[in-house]
């Protein structure tokens, strides 16, 4: 019986690349593909390339080592490994089913250390109060999150869902992906700056009762520095949006004032509708005699009101004595006034009449002149019509005219003098000014045809910048007064010329005079409690650091250990 002789491998028949190297290449390629999948927003060429290299390496290894490949499939490791894979698949399927059930049932658990996505008791009480107030409007919370922010969106949804539940249905929420609906960004732009909403922000918008849809014009953007402060900032904005207040505007119906109910171009119905429908103001056009006498029909400085303002839109005659007395008494007791000037073809106009002009100069250091301003630099159409694009620094004008061609159109406007020394406690801020080439004329007869040559500047004209509108504040009484032009009130500048901000200037002037914005800032304003635990300080890292940390902890360490185990098994197997 012959004894089989061992065969010695021919070195010339050995493959150039050892099979074990192919397995290592495949493992590294698959690991790279998984890393790209979890750390990059797009799988891309690198991910697909790594996946392809891994598959090709496995196929080549199987072709070069068919016996080892078949033994691997028939071996005990595959038998036991197949059972492990089957159990793993079943566990994954069970987890998916469990997640689907929990998600459909709306069950949430906040596991963060500081309960960042759970309402605390203070916030919860406020949300419950908003929901139980019958005067509070329906509100929609709109979260703008794209697919790359899915995890943050899911976490925020826990918070929004709890708010909706505590509000008893008064507050609802939805999510919008700006990548799929980019036009919505402009729709919910910041009303003051015109900046569009961006992904990662939340908008609070009251529901328009007429349409049942969110009202973008009344919406506010929530700006939270981090997730912990989100519930506080969100609640503050909710309070601001849902709190209406009692605000009143009284328009005195005098000769040559704007009819605030008229719908034609020279009427003022547009502003009236905006105040009543969008801001829930009480707006009345009243007879001036209604504020006079010991028992007036309209009681000014009503303590029940959160704010009120008297508005005079023009007037070609001086105020009657009894109306003048009632109006000045109202101002001296802290009342607020918006006074818009107009011309008079016969005598002094109301705003420049001796009684009112002298009173304003004595008490507030300003005087409206009975003249007409000519500014050829800013003139349009004729010498007396101009477009003013330079605004003074004041809350009324902040963010006004955000477009390059925006401005205030004025026609037949008076100049305003400001005293060098103002009464104690009085502050006067110019709102609109002309160019430094402007001048004014008096005694112009507007009933006759005017020769344009006669309006050219002469040596007697005082050329320089003229003030056309001012905001006055008396810290002694709290009185706020705005002096401007009747052109601010016309419907024409709301409806026909979008780049002309006359109407918006009047609305802002009334809001400032009545302290409308101050009312909301004085509402309950909650702030997050500062964390004094030195061992519980939030860790702030960049996106790149977060991706690296996730790659190391989720991929490199576990798969590296797994790969090392596989390599050790393979090396021990090859020695047998």
XYZ file of C-alpha atoms in Angstrom:
576
model
C 0.000 0.000 0.000
C 1.505 3.222 -1.082
C 1.643 6.266 1.142
C 0.339 9.508 -0.439
C 3.038 12.076 -0.775
C 2.256 15.660 0.306
C 2.114 18.126 -2.504
C 4.186 21.240 -2.350
C 2.493 24.395 -3.725
C 4.175 25.847 -6.739
C 5.095 29.448 -5.914
C 4.593 30.383 -9.551
C 0.915 29.322 -9.288
C 0.224 31.447 -6.177
C -2.008 34.542 -6.872
C -0.329 37.915 -6.926
C -2.839 39.242 -4.387
C -3.435 36.904 -1.423
C -7.148 36.082 -0.886
C -7.045 37.454 2.642
C -6.176 40.883 1.247
C -9.354 40.824 -0.852
C -11.433 40.166 2.260
C -9.725 43.026 4.059
C -10.398 45.331 1.084
C -14.057 44.249 1.051
C -14.428 44.867 4.797
C -12.828 48.326 4.582
C -14.970 49.221 1.547
C -18.210 48.195 3.251
C -17.193 50.091 6.384
C -16.490 53.191 4.280
C -19.871 52.883 2.556
C -21.664 52.636 5.896
C -19.702 55.634 7.165
C -20.754 57.719 4.159
C -24.366 56.638 4.653
C -24.472 57.817 8.259
C -22.277 60.909 8.103
C -23.095 62.530 4.752
C -26.338 64.012 3.484
C -25.804 62.405 0.047
C -24.551 58.827 -0.487
C -22.867 60.071 -3.661
C -20.008 58.709 -5.739
C -17.838 57.823 -2.726
C -20.525 55.692 -1.122
C -21.482 53.828 -4.277
C -17.817 53.424 -5.245
C -16.937 51.890 -1.874
C -19.945 49.590 -2.082
C -18.929 48.463 -5.577
C -15.321 47.799 -4.567
C -16.515 45.715 -1.629
C -18.834 43.578 -3.767
C -16.187 43.057 -6.478
C -13.606 42.070 -3.848
C -15.960 39.444 -2.411
C -16.791 38.044 -5.868
C -13.106 37.834 -6.853
C -12.251 36.143 -3.540
C -15.017 33.567 -4.079
C -13.811 32.930 -7.656
C -10.195 32.472 -6.532
C -11.106 30.253 -3.582
C -14.167 28.202 -4.550
C -13.385 25.435 -2.049
C -13.056 27.880 0.854
C -16.204 29.670 -0.277
C -18.246 26.420 -0.360
C -16.797 25.264 2.952
C -17.765 28.603 4.419
C -21.362 28.148 3.266
C -21.519 24.561 4.623
C -19.627 25.186 7.821
C -20.885 25.267 11.381
C -20.264 29.021 11.571
C -22.841 29.627 8.857
C -25.344 27.345 10.580
C -25.047 29.150 13.873
C -24.599 32.510 12.139
C -27.762 31.994 10.108
C -29.722 31.503 13.293
C -28.202 34.680 14.731
C -29.056 36.609 11.582
C -32.632 35.314 11.658
C -33.030 36.336 15.296
C -31.534 39.761 14.548
C -33.939 40.297 11.638
C -36.888 39.333 13.841
C -35.744 41.781 16.537
C -35.413 44.578 13.959
C -38.876 43.848 12.538
C -40.366 43.808 16.045
C -38.691 47.157 16.805
C -40.110 48.685 13.624
C -43.611 47.444 14.446
C -43.316 48.744 18.022
C -42.132 52.152 16.790
C -45.017 52.352 14.305
C -47.539 51.578 17.058
C -46.022 54.160 19.432
C -45.804 56.796 16.694
C -49.397 56.281 15.529
C -50.632 56.467 19.136
C -48.756 59.737 19.678
C -46.850 58.453 22.700
C -43.753 60.464 23.646
C -41.203 60.241 26.434
C -38.675 63.024 27.052
C -35.441 61.338 28.174
C -33.273 64.482 28.138
C -31.586 65.313 31.441
C -33.159 68.771 31.664
C -36.481 67.740 30.053
C -35.838 70.127 27.175
C -38.849 68.914 25.215
C -41.360 68.831 28.083
C -43.355 71.817 29.322
C -42.662 72.892 32.878
C -45.499 73.833 35.244
C -45.255 77.595 34.610
C -45.466 77.232 30.845
C -48.181 74.586 31.113
C -50.381 76.872 33.225
C -50.063 79.685 30.670
C -50.929 77.408 27.747
C -53.946 76.081 29.656
C -55.097 79.652 30.363
C -54.808 80.559 26.676
C -56.875 77.516 25.757
C -59.620 78.342 28.259
C -59.915 82.023 27.270
C -62.871 82.364 24.852
C -61.433 85.631 23.516
C -58.175 84.009 22.403
C -57.997 83.259 18.670
C -57.156 79.899 17.157
C -53.396 79.662 16.563
C -51.269 77.530 14.244
C -47.645 76.660 15.052
C -45.725 76.074 11.813
C -42.372 74.332 12.099
C -40.029 74.679 9.136
C -37.749 71.612 9.034
C -36.248 69.882 5.998
C -35.264 66.226 5.604
C -31.831 66.870 7.078
C -33.490 68.080 10.297
C -35.827 65.119 10.706
C -34.407 64.182 14.107
C -34.797 67.708 15.482
C -38.306 67.896 14.015
C -39.303 64.701 15.823
C -37.971 66.073 19.105
C -39.753 69.412 18.666
C -42.962 67.564 17.829
C -43.011 66.227 21.393
C -43.143 69.814 22.670
C -45.703 71.030 20.132
C -47.954 68.052 20.748
C -48.044 68.786 24.475
C -48.859 72.453 23.779
C -51.716 71.450 21.468
C -53.087 69.067 24.102
C -52.967 71.580 26.974
C -54.555 74.312 24.825
C -57.711 72.233 24.462
C -57.496 72.435 20.683
C -56.928 76.210 20.596
C -53.386 75.646 19.294
C -52.552 73.310 16.405
C -49.297 72.637 14.592
C -47.884 71.480 11.271
C -44.494 71.023 9.620
C -43.413 72.409 6.240
C -40.300 71.514 4.241
C -39.069 74.696 2.542
C -37.231 72.609 -0.051
C -40.609 71.388 -1.264
C -42.494 74.660 -0.735
C -39.931 77.496 -1.087
C -42.618 80.116 -1.751
C -43.787 79.826 1.857
C -40.536 81.431 3.077
C -41.531 84.804 1.616
C -45.129 84.393 2.785
C -44.054 84.217 6.434
C -41.244 86.777 6.227
C -40.498 88.969 9.235
C -42.920 91.939 8.957
C -40.335 94.426 10.265
C -37.233 93.408 8.316
C -38.720 91.454 5.405
C -36.325 88.559 6.134
C -37.833 85.249 4.926
C -38.305 82.418 7.390
C -35.604 79.729 7.234
C -35.418 76.029 8.021
C -35.183 75.308 11.730
C -37.532 78.142 12.727
C -41.082 78.058 14.076
C -43.782 80.577 13.150
C -46.797 81.398 15.335
C -49.762 82.554 13.235
C -53.351 83.271 14.321
C -56.091 81.599 12.297
C -58.115 83.956 10.098
C -61.784 83.239 10.986
C -62.883 84.121 7.450
C -60.653 81.565 5.711
C -59.775 79.122 8.461
C -56.115 79.419 7.405
C -53.097 80.973 9.194
C -52.769 84.737 8.724
C -49.177 85.485 7.597
C -49.552 89.231 8.210
C -50.116 88.655 11.937
C -47.533 85.891 12.318
C -44.398 86.083 14.439
C -41.166 84.115 14.151
C -39.866 82.342 17.251
C -36.156 82.901 17.808
C -34.729 80.446 20.333
C -31.018 80.141 21.038
C -31.321 76.432 21.836
C -33.859 73.692 22.407
C -33.983 74.372 26.153
C -35.196 77.961 25.688
C -37.597 77.043 22.873
C -40.624 76.458 25.087
C -40.123 79.823 26.813
C -39.691 81.829 23.612
C -42.575 79.954 22.000
C -44.857 80.717 24.945
C -43.928 84.413 24.921
C -44.822 84.667 21.239
C -48.074 82.779 21.864
C -48.999 85.313 24.548
C -48.218 88.178 22.173
C -50.290 86.707 19.337
C -53.333 85.733 21.420
C -53.541 88.810 23.662
C -55.774 91.376 21.974
C -56.142 94.265 24.429
C -58.630 97.155 24.282
C -57.276 99.775 21.868
C -59.302 102.666 20.483
C -58.821 105.242 17.731
C -61.032 108.338 17.526
C -60.952 110.241 14.223
C -62.321 113.783 14.623
C -64.621 114.602 11.687
C -63.664 118.214 10.924
C -63.871 120.224 7.670
C -61.397 118.905 5.066
C -60.402 115.819 7.036
C -60.230 112.366 5.453
C -63.411 110.294 5.574
C -62.135 107.103 7.190
C -65.119 105.103 5.917
C -64.890 106.219 2.272
C -63.597 103.578 -0.141
C -62.382 105.857 -2.961
C -58.766 106.916 -3.421
C -59.159 109.982 -1.175
C -60.879 107.998 1.592
C -59.325 106.138 4.504
C -61.317 102.880 4.686
C -58.247 100.710 4.044
C -56.595 101.739 7.310
C -59.902 101.414 9.174
C -60.351 97.855 7.910
C -56.782 96.918 8.832
C -57.147 98.263 12.365
C -60.505 96.617 13.029
C -60.127 93.295 11.216
C -56.438 92.525 11.652
C -55.715 94.128 15.030
C -59.158 94.191 16.699
C -59.048 97.929 17.371
C -62.176 99.964 18.025
C -62.235 102.710 15.391
C -64.762 105.570 15.436
C -65.188 108.737 13.402
C -66.774 111.167 15.855
C -68.130 114.693 15.890
C -65.586 116.921 17.682
C -68.342 118.191 19.982
C -68.624 114.638 21.366
C -65.467 115.204 23.441
C -66.573 118.574 24.886
C -68.620 119.524 27.940
C -68.791 118.287 31.504
C -70.422 115.024 30.411
C -68.979 114.291 26.960
C -70.455 111.571 24.777
C -66.979 110.134 24.241
C -64.843 109.881 27.374
C -61.162 110.291 26.573
C -58.408 108.831 28.748
C -60.749 105.982 29.663
C -58.931 103.891 32.317
C -60.599 100.738 30.994
C -58.803 101.008 27.639
C -55.298 99.608 27.220
C -54.568 102.442 24.815
C -56.301 105.138 22.805
C -55.328 107.809 20.327
C -57.096 110.821 18.827
C -56.381 111.314 15.119
C -57.002 114.487 13.115
C -56.475 113.879 9.391
C -56.174 117.426 8.089
C -58.512 120.347 8.719
C -58.658 123.663 6.888
C -59.960 125.754 9.823
C -58.729 126.394 13.370
C -60.153 124.221 16.131
C -63.216 125.701 17.865
C -62.424 126.951 21.363
C -64.388 124.259 23.214
C -62.844 121.480 21.123
C -59.390 123.014 21.576
C -59.867 123.145 25.361
C -61.020 119.510 25.551
C -58.176 118.337 23.313
C -55.440 120.134 25.268
C -56.883 118.876 28.570
C -56.736 115.376 27.124
C -53.060 115.852 26.201
C -52.107 117.313 29.579
C -53.613 114.242 31.268
C -51.445 111.869 29.258
C -53.536 111.552 26.094
C -52.004 110.718 22.719
C -52.517 112.473 19.383
C -51.709 111.978 15.703
C -52.127 115.313 13.908
C -51.872 115.396 10.115
C -51.580 118.736 8.358
C -53.432 120.153 5.368
C -53.572 123.460 3.545
C -56.215 126.170 3.728
C -57.373 128.225 0.769
C -58.973 130.770 3.097
C -57.199 131.568 6.359
C -55.013 129.373 8.555
C -55.105 125.565 8.383
C -55.914 123.698 11.603
C -52.388 122.423 12.238
C -50.772 125.862 11.803
C -53.521 127.977 13.394
C -52.421 130.324 16.166
C -54.196 128.513 19.019
C -52.796 125.042 18.314
C -49.435 126.231 16.950
C -48.709 128.349 20.040
C -49.799 125.533 22.367
C -47.532 122.986 20.686
C -44.556 125.333 20.812
C -45.099 126.279 24.464
C -45.601 122.739 25.749
C -43.517 120.650 23.338
C -41.121 123.010 21.536
C -42.441 122.440 17.990
C -44.316 124.670 15.573
C -45.939 123.831 12.225
C -45.481 126.697 9.779
C -48.198 127.965 7.458
C -45.992 127.526 4.399
C -45.380 125.123 1.520
C -42.136 123.170 1.169
C -40.411 122.863 -2.219
C -37.747 120.174 -2.634
C -36.627 119.923 -6.252
C -34.260 117.027 -5.436
C -37.122 114.788 -4.285
C -39.881 116.339 -6.392
C -42.116 114.220 -8.633
C -44.698 115.527 -11.115
C -44.495 119.133 -9.843
C -42.712 121.351 -7.329
C -45.183 120.684 -4.505
C -45.173 116.869 -4.772
C -42.223 114.903 -3.452
C -41.172 111.368 -2.524
C -39.227 111.249 0.740
C -36.990 108.192 1.175
C -34.889 109.308 4.155
C -36.347 108.407 7.556
C -35.272 109.437 11.034
C -34.144 106.892 13.621
C -37.274 106.062 15.619
C -39.402 102.984 16.435
C -42.029 104.277 14.008
C -39.635 104.224 11.062
C -37.544 101.159 11.960
C -37.724 98.780 8.993
C -39.936 101.184 7.033
C -39.098 101.339 3.350
C -37.035 98.160 3.174
C -37.103 98.352 -0.626
C -34.705 100.725 -2.347
C -37.537 102.595 -4.078
C -39.846 102.814 -1.044
C -40.786 106.220 0.279
C -43.506 108.559 1.530
C -45.380 110.620 -1.065
C -46.282 114.142 0.070
C -48.161 116.973 -1.603
C -48.530 120.556 -0.371
C -46.764 119.903 2.930
C -45.807 122.301 5.753
C -42.405 122.591 7.401
C -41.939 122.067 11.139
C -39.655 124.101 13.396
C -38.066 122.527 16.478
C -36.932 124.791 19.320
C -33.259 124.790 20.221
C -34.185 124.225 23.873
C -37.083 121.881 24.547
C -39.265 121.924 27.676
C -38.036 119.603 30.467
C -38.919 115.953 29.862
C -39.851 116.476 26.202
C -38.152 114.570 23.378
C -38.690 115.450 19.705
C -37.463 113.152 16.910
C -37.697 114.082 13.205
C -39.351 111.293 11.200
C -39.176 112.728 7.667
C -36.767 115.310 6.284
C -36.107 116.845 2.883
C -32.834 117.141 1.036
C -30.483 119.989 1.916
C -31.664 121.836 -1.202
C -35.224 122.419 0.028
C -36.859 125.761 0.825
C -40.346 126.968 1.736
C -42.698 129.677 0.493
C -45.593 131.494 2.145
C -48.491 133.428 0.685
C -48.891 131.245 -2.417
C -52.397 131.574 -3.866
C -53.337 128.044 -4.899
C -56.617 129.223 -6.422
C -54.701 130.897 -9.248
C -52.489 129.376 -11.937
C -48.900 129.410 -10.730
C -45.954 130.288 -12.965
C -43.269 127.573 -12.369
C -40.552 130.217 -12.755
C -41.888 132.020 -9.691
C -41.201 128.916 -7.591
C -37.485 128.783 -8.347
C -35.216 129.608 -5.370
C -34.175 133.208 -4.838
C -31.635 134.937 -2.639
C -34.344 135.520 -0.034
C -35.133 131.806 0.334
C -33.565 129.977 3.264
C -32.285 126.839 1.532
C -31.612 123.795 3.703
C -33.024 120.612 5.121
C -36.639 120.908 6.296
C -38.419 118.731 8.855
C -41.747 117.385 7.575
C -42.848 115.049 10.392
C -41.909 114.582 14.052
C -42.589 112.275 16.987
C -42.984 113.976 20.380
C -42.842 112.287 23.773
C -43.404 113.961 27.146
C -41.999 111.837 29.959
C -43.812 113.978 32.552
C -47.310 113.021 31.397
C -46.637 110.080 29.082
C -48.132 112.007 26.171
C -47.102 110.975 22.674
C -47.800 113.136 19.617
C -47.025 112.595 15.938
C -47.188 115.501 13.469
C -47.343 114.677 9.771
C -49.316 115.074 6.556
C -52.866 114.166 5.536
C -51.419 112.232 2.585
C -50.615 109.414 5.004
C -54.291 108.437 5.325
C -55.364 108.079 1.672
C -56.499 104.709 0.310
C -54.628 105.471 -2.915
C -51.270 104.893 -1.302
C -52.346 101.506 0.088
C -53.926 100.156 -3.073
C -52.256 101.811 -6.070
C -48.610 102.270 -5.135
C -47.086 99.333 -3.202
C -43.702 101.059 -2.920
C -45.251 104.086 -1.190
C -45.479 103.468 2.558
C -47.790 106.344 3.572
C -50.462 104.119 5.090
C -47.954 101.962 6.928
C -46.368 105.104 8.375
C -49.746 106.244 9.748
C -50.492 102.803 11.199
C -47.118 102.695 12.932
C -47.583 106.246 14.219
C -50.920 105.318 15.777
C -49.461 102.152 17.303
C -46.560 104.086 18.815
C -48.794 106.884 20.120
C -51.186 104.393 21.767
C -48.256 102.310 23.144
C -49.617 99.285 21.315
C -46.248 97.543 21.069
C -45.446 98.388 24.700
C -48.622 96.595 25.765
C -47.352 93.303 24.366
C -43.839 93.709 25.720
C -45.354 94.306 29.179
C -47.239 91.004 29.080
C -46.042 88.007 31.059
C -42.552 87.276 29.800
C -41.090 84.034 31.060
C -37.403 83.241 30.927
C -35.635 79.912 31.421
C -34.079 79.276 34.802
C -30.317 79.472 34.624
C -28.561 76.167 35.219
C -26.272 76.595 38.231
C -25.030 72.987 38.279
C -21.427 73.167 37.106
C -21.550 69.477 36.200
C -24.645 69.929 34.005
C -23.271 72.368 31.445
C -24.486 71.834 27.857
C -21.774 70.645 25.484
C -21.610 72.716 22.305
C -19.899 71.116 19.303
C -19.839 71.855 15.593
C -21.612 69.770 12.968
C -18.273 68.365 11.806
C -17.375 67.316 15.355
C -20.807 65.736 15.805
C -20.386 63.714 12.608
C -16.909 62.569 13.665
C -18.178 61.591 17.111
C -21.064 59.660 15.574
C -18.756 57.915 13.105
C -16.330 56.818 15.825
C -18.949 55.702 18.353
C -21.503 54.175 15.988
C -19.333 52.789 13.205
C -15.596 52.701 13.792
C -15.580 51.162 17.280
C -18.288 48.487 16.885
C -17.430 47.545 13.326
C -13.723 47.786 14.077
C -14.093 45.266 16.898
C -16.224 43.090 14.646
C -13.653 43.317 11.863
C -10.834 42.467 14.252
C -12.760 39.405 15.392
C -13.376 38.276 11.829
C -9.721 38.804 10.957
C -8.599 36.795 13.996
C -10.993 33.991 13.092
C -9.712 33.941 9.532
C -6.062 33.880 10.569
C -6.633 31.017 13.013
C -8.597 29.134 10.375
C -5.832 29.545 7.809
C -3.254 28.004 10.210
C -5.185 24.739 10.527
